[in-house]
Short mmCIF file of C-alpha atoms in Angstrom, two decimals:
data_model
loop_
_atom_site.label_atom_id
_atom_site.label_comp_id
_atom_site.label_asym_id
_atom_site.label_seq_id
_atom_site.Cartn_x
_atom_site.Cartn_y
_atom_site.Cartn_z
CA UNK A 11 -16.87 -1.82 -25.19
CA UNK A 12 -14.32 -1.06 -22.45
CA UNK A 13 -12.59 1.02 -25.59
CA UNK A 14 -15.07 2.72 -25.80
CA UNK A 15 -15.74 4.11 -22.88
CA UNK A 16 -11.86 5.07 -22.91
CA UNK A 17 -12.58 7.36 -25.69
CA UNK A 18 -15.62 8.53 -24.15
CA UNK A 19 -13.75 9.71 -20.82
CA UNK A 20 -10.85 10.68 -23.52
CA UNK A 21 -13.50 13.48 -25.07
CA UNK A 22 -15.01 14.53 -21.50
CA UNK A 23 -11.48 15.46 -20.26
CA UNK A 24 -11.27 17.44 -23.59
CA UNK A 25 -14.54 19.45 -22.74
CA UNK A 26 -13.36 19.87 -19.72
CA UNK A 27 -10.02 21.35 -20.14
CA UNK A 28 -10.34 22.48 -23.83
CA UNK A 29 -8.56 25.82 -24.62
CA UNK A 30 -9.34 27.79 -27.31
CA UNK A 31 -12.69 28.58 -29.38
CA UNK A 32 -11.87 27.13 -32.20
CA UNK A 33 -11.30 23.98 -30.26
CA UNK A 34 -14.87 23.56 -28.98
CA UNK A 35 -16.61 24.33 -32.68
CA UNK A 36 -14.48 21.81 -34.32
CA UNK A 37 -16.46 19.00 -35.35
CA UNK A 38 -15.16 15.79 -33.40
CA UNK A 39 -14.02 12.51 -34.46
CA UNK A 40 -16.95 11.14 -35.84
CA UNK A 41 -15.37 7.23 -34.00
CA UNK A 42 -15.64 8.75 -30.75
CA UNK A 43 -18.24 7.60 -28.29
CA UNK A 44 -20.68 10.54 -27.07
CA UNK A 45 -22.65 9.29 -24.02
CA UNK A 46 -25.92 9.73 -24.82
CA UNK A 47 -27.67 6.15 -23.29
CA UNK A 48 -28.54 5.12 -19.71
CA UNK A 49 -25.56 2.83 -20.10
CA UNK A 50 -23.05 5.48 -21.05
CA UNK A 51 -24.07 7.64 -18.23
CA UNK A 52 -24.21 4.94 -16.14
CA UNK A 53 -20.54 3.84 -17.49
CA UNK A 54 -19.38 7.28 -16.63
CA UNK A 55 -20.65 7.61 -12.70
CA UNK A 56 -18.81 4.46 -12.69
CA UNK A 57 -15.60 5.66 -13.81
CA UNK A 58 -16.14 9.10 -11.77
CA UNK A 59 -16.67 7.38 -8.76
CA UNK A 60 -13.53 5.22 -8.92
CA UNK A 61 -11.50 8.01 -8.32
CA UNK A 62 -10.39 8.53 -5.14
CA UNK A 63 -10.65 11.35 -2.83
CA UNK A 64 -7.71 13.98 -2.15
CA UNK A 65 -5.20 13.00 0.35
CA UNK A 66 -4.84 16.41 2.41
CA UNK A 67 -5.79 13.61 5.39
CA UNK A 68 -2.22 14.20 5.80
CA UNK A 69 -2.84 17.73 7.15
CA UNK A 70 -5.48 16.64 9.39
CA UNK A 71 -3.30 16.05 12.52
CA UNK A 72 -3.99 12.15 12.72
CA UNK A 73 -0.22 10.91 12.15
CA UNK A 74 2.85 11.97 13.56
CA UNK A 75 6.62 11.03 11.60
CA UNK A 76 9.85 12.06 12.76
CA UNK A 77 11.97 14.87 11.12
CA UNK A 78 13.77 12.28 9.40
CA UNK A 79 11.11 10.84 8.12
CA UNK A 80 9.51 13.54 7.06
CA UNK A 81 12.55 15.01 5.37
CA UNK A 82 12.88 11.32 3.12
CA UNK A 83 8.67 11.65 2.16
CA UNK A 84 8.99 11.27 -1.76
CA UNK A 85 6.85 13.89 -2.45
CA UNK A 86 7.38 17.91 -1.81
CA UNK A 87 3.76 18.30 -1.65
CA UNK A 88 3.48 15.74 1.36
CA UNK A 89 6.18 17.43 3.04
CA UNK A 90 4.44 20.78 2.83
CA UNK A 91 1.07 19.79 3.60
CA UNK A 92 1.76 17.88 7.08
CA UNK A 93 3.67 21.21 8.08
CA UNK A 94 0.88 23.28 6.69
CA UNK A 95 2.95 24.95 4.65
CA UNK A 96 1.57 28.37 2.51
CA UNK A 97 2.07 27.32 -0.66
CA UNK A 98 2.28 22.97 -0.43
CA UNK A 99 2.63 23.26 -3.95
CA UNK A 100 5.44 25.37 -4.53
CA UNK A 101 4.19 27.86 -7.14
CA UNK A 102 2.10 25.35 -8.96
CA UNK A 103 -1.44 25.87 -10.22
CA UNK A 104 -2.42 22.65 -10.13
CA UNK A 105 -4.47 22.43 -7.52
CA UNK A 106 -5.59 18.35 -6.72
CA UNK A 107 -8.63 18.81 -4.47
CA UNK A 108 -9.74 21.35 -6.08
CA UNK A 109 -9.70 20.33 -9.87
CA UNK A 110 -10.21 16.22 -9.43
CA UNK A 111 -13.54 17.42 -7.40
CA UNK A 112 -14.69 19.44 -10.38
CA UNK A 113 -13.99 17.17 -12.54
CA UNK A 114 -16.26 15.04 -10.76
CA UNK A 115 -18.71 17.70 -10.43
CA UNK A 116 -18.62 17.65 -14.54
CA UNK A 117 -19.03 14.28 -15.24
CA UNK A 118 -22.56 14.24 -13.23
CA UNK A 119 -23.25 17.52 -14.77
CA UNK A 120 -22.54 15.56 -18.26
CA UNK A 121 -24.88 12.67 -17.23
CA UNK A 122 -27.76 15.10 -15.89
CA UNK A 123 -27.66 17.64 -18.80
CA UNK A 124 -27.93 14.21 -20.71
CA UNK A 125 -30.73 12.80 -19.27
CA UNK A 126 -33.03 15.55 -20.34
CA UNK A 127 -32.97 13.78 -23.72
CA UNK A 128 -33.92 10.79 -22.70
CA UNK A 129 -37.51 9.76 -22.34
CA UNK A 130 -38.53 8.50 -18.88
CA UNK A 131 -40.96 5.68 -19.70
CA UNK A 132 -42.46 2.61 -17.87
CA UNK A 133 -39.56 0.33 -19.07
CA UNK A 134 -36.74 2.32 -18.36
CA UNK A 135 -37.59 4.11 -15.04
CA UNK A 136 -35.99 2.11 -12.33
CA UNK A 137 -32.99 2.10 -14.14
CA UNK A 138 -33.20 6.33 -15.57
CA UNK A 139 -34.08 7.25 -11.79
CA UNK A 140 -31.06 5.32 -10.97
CA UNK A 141 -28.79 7.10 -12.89
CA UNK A 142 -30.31 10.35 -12.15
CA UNK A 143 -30.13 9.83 -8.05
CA UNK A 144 -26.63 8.76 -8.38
CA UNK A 145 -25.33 11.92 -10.59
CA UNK A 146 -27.39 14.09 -8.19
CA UNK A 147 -25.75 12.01 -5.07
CA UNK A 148 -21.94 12.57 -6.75
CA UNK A 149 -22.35 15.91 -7.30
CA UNK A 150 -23.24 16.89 -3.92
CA UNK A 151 -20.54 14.69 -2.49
CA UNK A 152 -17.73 16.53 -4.80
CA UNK A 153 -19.45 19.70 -3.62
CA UNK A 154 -19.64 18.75 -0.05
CA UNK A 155 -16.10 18.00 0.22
CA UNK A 156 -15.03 20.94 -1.56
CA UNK A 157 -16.50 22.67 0.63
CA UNK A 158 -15.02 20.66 3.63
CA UNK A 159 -11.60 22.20 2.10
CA UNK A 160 -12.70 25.54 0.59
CA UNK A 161 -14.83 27.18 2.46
CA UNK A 162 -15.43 28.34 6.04
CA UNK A 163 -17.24 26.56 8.46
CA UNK A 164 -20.85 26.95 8.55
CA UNK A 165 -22.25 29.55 11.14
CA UNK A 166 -24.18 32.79 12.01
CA UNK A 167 -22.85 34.41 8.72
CA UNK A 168 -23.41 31.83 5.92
CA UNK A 169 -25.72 34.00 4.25
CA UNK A 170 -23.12 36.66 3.74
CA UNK A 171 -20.19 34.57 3.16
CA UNK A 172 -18.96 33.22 0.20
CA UNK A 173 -18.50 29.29 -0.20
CA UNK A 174 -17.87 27.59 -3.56
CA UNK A 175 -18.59 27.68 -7.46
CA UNK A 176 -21.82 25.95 -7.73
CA UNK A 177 -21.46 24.53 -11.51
CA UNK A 178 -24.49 23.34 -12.20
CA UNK A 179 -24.35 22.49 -15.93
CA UNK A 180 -21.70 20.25 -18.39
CA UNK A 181 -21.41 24.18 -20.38
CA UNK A 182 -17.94 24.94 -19.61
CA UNK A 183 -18.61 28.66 -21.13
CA UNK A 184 -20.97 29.04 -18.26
CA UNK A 185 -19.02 31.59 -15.95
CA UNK A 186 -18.32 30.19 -12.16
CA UNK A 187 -18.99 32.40 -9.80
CA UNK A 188 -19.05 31.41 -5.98
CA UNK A 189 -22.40 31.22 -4.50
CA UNK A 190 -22.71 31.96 -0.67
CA UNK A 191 -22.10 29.84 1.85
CA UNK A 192 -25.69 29.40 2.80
CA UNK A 193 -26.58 28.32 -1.02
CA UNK A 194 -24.07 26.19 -1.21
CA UNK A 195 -25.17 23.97 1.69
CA UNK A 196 -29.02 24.66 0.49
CA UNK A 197 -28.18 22.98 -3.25
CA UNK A 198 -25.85 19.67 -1.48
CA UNK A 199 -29.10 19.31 0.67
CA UNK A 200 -31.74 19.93 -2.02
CA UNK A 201 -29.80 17.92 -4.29
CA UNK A 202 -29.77 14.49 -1.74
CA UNK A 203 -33.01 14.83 -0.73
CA UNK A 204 -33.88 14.74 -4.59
CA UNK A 205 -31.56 11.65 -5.04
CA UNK A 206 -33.00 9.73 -1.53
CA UNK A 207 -36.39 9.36 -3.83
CA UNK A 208 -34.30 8.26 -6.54
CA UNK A 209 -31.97 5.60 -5.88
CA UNK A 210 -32.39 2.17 -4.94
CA UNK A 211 -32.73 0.38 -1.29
CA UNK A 212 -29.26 -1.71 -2.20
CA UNK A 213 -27.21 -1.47 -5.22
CA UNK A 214 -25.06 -4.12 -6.77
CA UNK A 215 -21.58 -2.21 -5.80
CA UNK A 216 -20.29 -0.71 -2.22
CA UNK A 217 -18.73 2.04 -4.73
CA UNK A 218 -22.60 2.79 -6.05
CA UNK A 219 -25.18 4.92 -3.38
CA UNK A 220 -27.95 3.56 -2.25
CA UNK A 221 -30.72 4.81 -0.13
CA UNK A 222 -29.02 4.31 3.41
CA UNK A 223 -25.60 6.56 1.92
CA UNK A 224 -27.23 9.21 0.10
CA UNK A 225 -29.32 9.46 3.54
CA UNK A 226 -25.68 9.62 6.16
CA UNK A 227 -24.05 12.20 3.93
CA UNK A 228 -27.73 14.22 4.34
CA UNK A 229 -27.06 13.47 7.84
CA UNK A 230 -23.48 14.76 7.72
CA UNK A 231 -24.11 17.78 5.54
CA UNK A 232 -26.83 18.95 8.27
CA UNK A 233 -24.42 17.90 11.18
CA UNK A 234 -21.57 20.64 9.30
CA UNK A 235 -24.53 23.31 9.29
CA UNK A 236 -25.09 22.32 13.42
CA UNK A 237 -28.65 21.43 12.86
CA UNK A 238 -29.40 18.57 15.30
CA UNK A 239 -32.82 17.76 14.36
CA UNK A 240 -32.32 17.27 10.33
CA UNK A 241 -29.23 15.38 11.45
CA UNK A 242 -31.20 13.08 13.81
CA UNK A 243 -33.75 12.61 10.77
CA UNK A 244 -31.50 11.99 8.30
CA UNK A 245 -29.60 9.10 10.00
CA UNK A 246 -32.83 7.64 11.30
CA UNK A 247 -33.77 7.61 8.01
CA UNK A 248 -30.43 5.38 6.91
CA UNK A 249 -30.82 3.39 9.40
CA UNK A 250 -34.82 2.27 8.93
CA UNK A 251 -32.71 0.78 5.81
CA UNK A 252 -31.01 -2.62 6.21
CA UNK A 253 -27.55 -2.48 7.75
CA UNK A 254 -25.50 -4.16 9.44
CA UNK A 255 -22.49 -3.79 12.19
CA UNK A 256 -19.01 -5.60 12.43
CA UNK A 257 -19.07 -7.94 15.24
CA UNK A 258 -15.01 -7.23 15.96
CA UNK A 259 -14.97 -10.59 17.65
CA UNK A 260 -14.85 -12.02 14.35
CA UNK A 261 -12.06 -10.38 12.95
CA UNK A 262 -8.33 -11.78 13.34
CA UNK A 263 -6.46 -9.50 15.08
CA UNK A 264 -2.92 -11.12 14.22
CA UNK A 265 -3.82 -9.99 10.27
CA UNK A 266 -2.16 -7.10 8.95
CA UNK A 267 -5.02 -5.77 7.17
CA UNK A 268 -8.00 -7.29 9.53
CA UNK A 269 -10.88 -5.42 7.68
CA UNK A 270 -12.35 -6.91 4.71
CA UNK A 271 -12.64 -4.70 1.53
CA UNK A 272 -16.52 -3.69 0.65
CA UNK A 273 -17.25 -5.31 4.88
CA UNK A 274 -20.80 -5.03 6.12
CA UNK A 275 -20.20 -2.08 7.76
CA UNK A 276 -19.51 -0.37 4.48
CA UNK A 277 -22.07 2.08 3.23
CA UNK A 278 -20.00 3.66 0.01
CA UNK A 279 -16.50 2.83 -0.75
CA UNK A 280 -14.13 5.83 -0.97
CA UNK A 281 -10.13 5.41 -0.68
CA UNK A 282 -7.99 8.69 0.26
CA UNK A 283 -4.71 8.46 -1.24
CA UNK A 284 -1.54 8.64 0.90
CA UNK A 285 2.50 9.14 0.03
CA UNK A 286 4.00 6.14 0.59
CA UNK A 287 5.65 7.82 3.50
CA UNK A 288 2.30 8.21 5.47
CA UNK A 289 2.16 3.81 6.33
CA UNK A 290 3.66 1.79 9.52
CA UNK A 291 6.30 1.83 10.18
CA UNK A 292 7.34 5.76 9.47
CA UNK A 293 3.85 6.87 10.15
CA UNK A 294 2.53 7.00 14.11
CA UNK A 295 -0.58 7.35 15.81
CA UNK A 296 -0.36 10.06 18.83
CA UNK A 297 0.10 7.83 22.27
CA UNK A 298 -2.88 9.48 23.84
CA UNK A 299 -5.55 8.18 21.27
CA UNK A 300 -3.94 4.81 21.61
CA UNK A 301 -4.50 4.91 25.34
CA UNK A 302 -7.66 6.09 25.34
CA UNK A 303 -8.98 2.97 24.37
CA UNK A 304 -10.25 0.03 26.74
CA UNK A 305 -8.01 -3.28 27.21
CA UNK A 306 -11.35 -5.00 26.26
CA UNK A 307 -11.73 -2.90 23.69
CA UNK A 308 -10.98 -4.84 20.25
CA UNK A 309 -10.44 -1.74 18.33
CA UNK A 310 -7.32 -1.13 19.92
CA UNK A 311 -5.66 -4.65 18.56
CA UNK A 312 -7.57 -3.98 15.45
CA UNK A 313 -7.06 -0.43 14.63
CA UNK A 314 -3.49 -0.48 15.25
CA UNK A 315 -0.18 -2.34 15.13
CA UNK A 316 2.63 -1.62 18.03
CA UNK A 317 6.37 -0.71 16.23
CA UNK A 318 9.56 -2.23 17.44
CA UNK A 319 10.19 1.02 18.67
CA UNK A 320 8.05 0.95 20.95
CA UNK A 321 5.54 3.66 18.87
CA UNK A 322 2.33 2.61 17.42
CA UNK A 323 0.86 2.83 13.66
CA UNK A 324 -2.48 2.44 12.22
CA UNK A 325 -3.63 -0.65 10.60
CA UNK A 326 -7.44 -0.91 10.75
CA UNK A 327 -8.81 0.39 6.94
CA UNK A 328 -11.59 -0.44 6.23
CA UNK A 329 -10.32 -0.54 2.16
CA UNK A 330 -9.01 -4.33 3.32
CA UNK A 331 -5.24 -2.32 2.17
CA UNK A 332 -2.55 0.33 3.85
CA UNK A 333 -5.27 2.98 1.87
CA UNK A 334 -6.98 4.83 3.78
CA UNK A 335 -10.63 4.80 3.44
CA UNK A 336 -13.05 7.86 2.87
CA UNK A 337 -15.76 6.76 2.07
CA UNK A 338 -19.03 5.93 4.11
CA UNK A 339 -19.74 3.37 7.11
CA UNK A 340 -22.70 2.36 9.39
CA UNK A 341 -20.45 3.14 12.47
CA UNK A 342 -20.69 6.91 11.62
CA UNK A 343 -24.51 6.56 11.34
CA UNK A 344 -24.51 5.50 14.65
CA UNK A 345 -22.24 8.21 16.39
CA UNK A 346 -24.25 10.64 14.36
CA UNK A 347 -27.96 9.51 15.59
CA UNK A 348 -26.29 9.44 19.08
CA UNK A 349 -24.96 12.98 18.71
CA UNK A 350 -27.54 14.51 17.62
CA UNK A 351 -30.08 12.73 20.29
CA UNK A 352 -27.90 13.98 23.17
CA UNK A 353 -27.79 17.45 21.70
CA UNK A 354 -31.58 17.61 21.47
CA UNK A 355 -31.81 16.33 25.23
CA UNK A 356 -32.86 12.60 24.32
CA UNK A 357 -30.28 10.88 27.25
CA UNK A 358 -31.98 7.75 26.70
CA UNK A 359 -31.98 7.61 23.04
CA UNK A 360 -28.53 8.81 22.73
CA UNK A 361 -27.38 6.47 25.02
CA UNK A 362 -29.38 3.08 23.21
CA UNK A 363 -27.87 4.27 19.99
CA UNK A 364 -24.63 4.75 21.34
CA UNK A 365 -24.51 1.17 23.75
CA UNK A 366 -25.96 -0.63 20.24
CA UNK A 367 -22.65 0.35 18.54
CA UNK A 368 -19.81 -0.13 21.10
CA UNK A 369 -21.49 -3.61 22.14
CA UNK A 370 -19.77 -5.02 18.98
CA UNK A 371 -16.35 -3.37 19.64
CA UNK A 372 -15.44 -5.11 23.21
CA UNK A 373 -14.62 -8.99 23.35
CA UNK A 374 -17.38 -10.93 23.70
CA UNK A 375 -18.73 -10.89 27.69
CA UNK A 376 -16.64 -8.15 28.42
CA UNK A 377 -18.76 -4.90 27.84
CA UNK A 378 -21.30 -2.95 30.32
CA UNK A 379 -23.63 -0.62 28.91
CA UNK A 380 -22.67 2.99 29.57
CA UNK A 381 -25.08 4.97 31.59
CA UNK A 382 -25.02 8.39 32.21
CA UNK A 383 -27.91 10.53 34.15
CA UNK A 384 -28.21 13.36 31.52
CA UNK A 385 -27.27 15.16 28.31
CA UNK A 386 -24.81 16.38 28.44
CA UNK A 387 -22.96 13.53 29.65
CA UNK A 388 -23.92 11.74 26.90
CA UNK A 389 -22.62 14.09 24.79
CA UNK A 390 -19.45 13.78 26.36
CA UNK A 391 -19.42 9.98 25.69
CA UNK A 392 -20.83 10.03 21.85
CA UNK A 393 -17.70 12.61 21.03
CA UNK A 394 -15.19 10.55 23.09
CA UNK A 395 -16.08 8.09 20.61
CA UNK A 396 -16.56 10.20 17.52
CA UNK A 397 -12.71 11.32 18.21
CA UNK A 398 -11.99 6.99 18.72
CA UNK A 399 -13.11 6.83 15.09
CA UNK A 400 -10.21 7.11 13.10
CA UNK A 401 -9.33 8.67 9.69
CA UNK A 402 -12.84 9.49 9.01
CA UNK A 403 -13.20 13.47 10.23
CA UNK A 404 -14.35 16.10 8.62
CA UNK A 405 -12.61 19.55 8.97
CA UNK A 406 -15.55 21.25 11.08
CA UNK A 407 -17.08 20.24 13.86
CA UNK A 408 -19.28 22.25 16.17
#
């Protein structure tokens, strides 16, 4: 079986690249496997999902190497994107983010095109609505971080602007043409809401959405577009799910790699590849974040691992591994819902939401609940600690 799901991913890579004319009207190898079941398409998220995201974290600001160090990266394209180079890489048009995305963007296209010939009946419903949800739920993701790197950020002119190609079929002769910004943000959102109805309360695999992810990337796509109140709605909504925080007292902060792979606090697994160059020791953290956090403050011990130098490095993935992770966690939920509160006025909820979270950060005893008299103070706080969340940041923020 696992064969032939290799030669199933072997013939959507040729749809998706193919070349000429006569290509696509050839009749095909009558041995390879054409999804066309629940299983296949389900097979296919699968593999789709595995992938990782793009690693242009490296551009983001979070690390700092010395010019030596930077000079011995492996990798030209590594070197050019921490300096922001013009053209990171060098005349080539392969472009990583760009064409891994849409190539995620096609398999779900492949699995929803497919579904439309496949009857939804009593006995396979739970499992079709599944499959449907979770294609809907990739696509916007791929589509939400393309437009993360693409696009501008969302604001007064979005209806003018131009975002991204919205390919919304598997028919590669289907012309792309970039929709403005305003649609673009209008299908991600249409599209979750769709898959929210669709998907299960808890799904076998961290790496598959359920209810309570599809709900924080709504959450985050209305947090990009600045509106507060489907924000606030949207991560209420994850969290009437069942979830769960890391109680950081219970983590061994002498490990290496203290956070477990697939942890509790681990909504959707997502790695974000990383040269080799960008891991302790070569790769720092600034000195000010560092500081910035508490002594009691377990994150600190946890998050990061002091050099001999003197420097520090980050240690605290939540992939269990030096990969960075990119996917989706509960701890986000919470900053979000406590954003969002203090930008609609709600002190007290902001500040509930907030205390909840940071109450399983500090050693055990050791924390007092923040209190602040108004809004905008607990504003402040939430994005003091949205910026003490590390490696997880989109590229616009309002």
């Amino acid at each position: 079986m696992k064969t032939n799901y290799t030669q199933l991913l072997f013939l959507s890579i040729i749809l998706l690249t193919g070349c000429t004319k006569e290509m696509l009207e050839r009749k095909p190898d009558q041995s390879l496997v054409v999804p066309a079941t629940l299983t296949d398409f389900k097979a296919l998220l699968d593999n789709a999902f595995s992938n990782p995201l793009t690693g242009l974290e490296i551009s983001a600001g979070d690390y700092e190497v010395t010019f030596e160090d930077w000079q011995a990266m492996t990798s030209a394209r590594s070197r050019n994107m921490y300096i922001w180079n013009a053209d990171i890489n060098e005349g080539s048009q392969l472009v990583t983010e760009w064409d891994d995305s849409y190539e995620q963007v096609f398999y779900a296209n492949v699995v929803l095109d497919g579904l439309a010939d496949i009857n939804r009946n009593i006995s396979n419903q739970v499992e079709y609505d599944n499959v449907h949800g979770t294609a809907l739920f990739q696509r916007s993701y791929a589509f939400y971080n393309l437009l993360q790197y693409f696009a501008p950020a969302y604001g007064g002119e979005a209806e003018e602007q131009l975002g991204i190609p919205l390919r919304l079929t598997a028919d590669i002769n289907d012309p792309s043409v970039r929709a403005t910004l305003s649609d673009c943000y209008q299908q991600v959102a249409n599209d979750l809401k769709s898959a929210l109805e669709l998907v299960p309360s808890a799904q076998p695999f961290r790496t598959q959405p359920n209810r309570a992810a599809v709900a924080t990337l709504l959450a985050k796509v209305f947090l990009a577009k600045g509106d507060f109140e489907q924000t606030n709605i949207y991560a209420a909504r994850a969290l009437e799910e069942n979830h769960s925080l890391l109680d950081l007292n219970e983590l061994d902060i002498s490990d290496d790699f203290p956070f477990p792979q697939f942890n509790d606090e681990v909504l959707f697994h997502r790695n974000i590849p990383l040269d080799i160059s960008f891991i302790a020791p070569r790769c720092k953290i600034d000195a000010d974040l560092y500081r910035s956090y508490a002594q009691n403050d377990l994150r600190r011990s946890l998050y990061f691992v002091e050099n001999p130098d003197g420097s520090v490095s980050f240690k605290g993935n939540y992939t269990g591994t030096r990969i960075p992770f990119g996917g989706l966690a509960w701890d986000e939920t919470y900053l979000m819902k406590a954003e969002s509160d203090a930008r609609l006025g709600r002190t007290d909820e902001a500040m509930l939401t907030l205390n909840a979270l940071l109450e399983t950060r500090y050693r055990t005893g050791s924390f007092v609940p923040l209190s602040v008299s108004n809004a905008h103070d607990a504003l402040s706080a939430v994005l003091l600690e949205m910026e003490l969340l590390p490696l997880k940041r989109d590229r616009f923020r309002q």
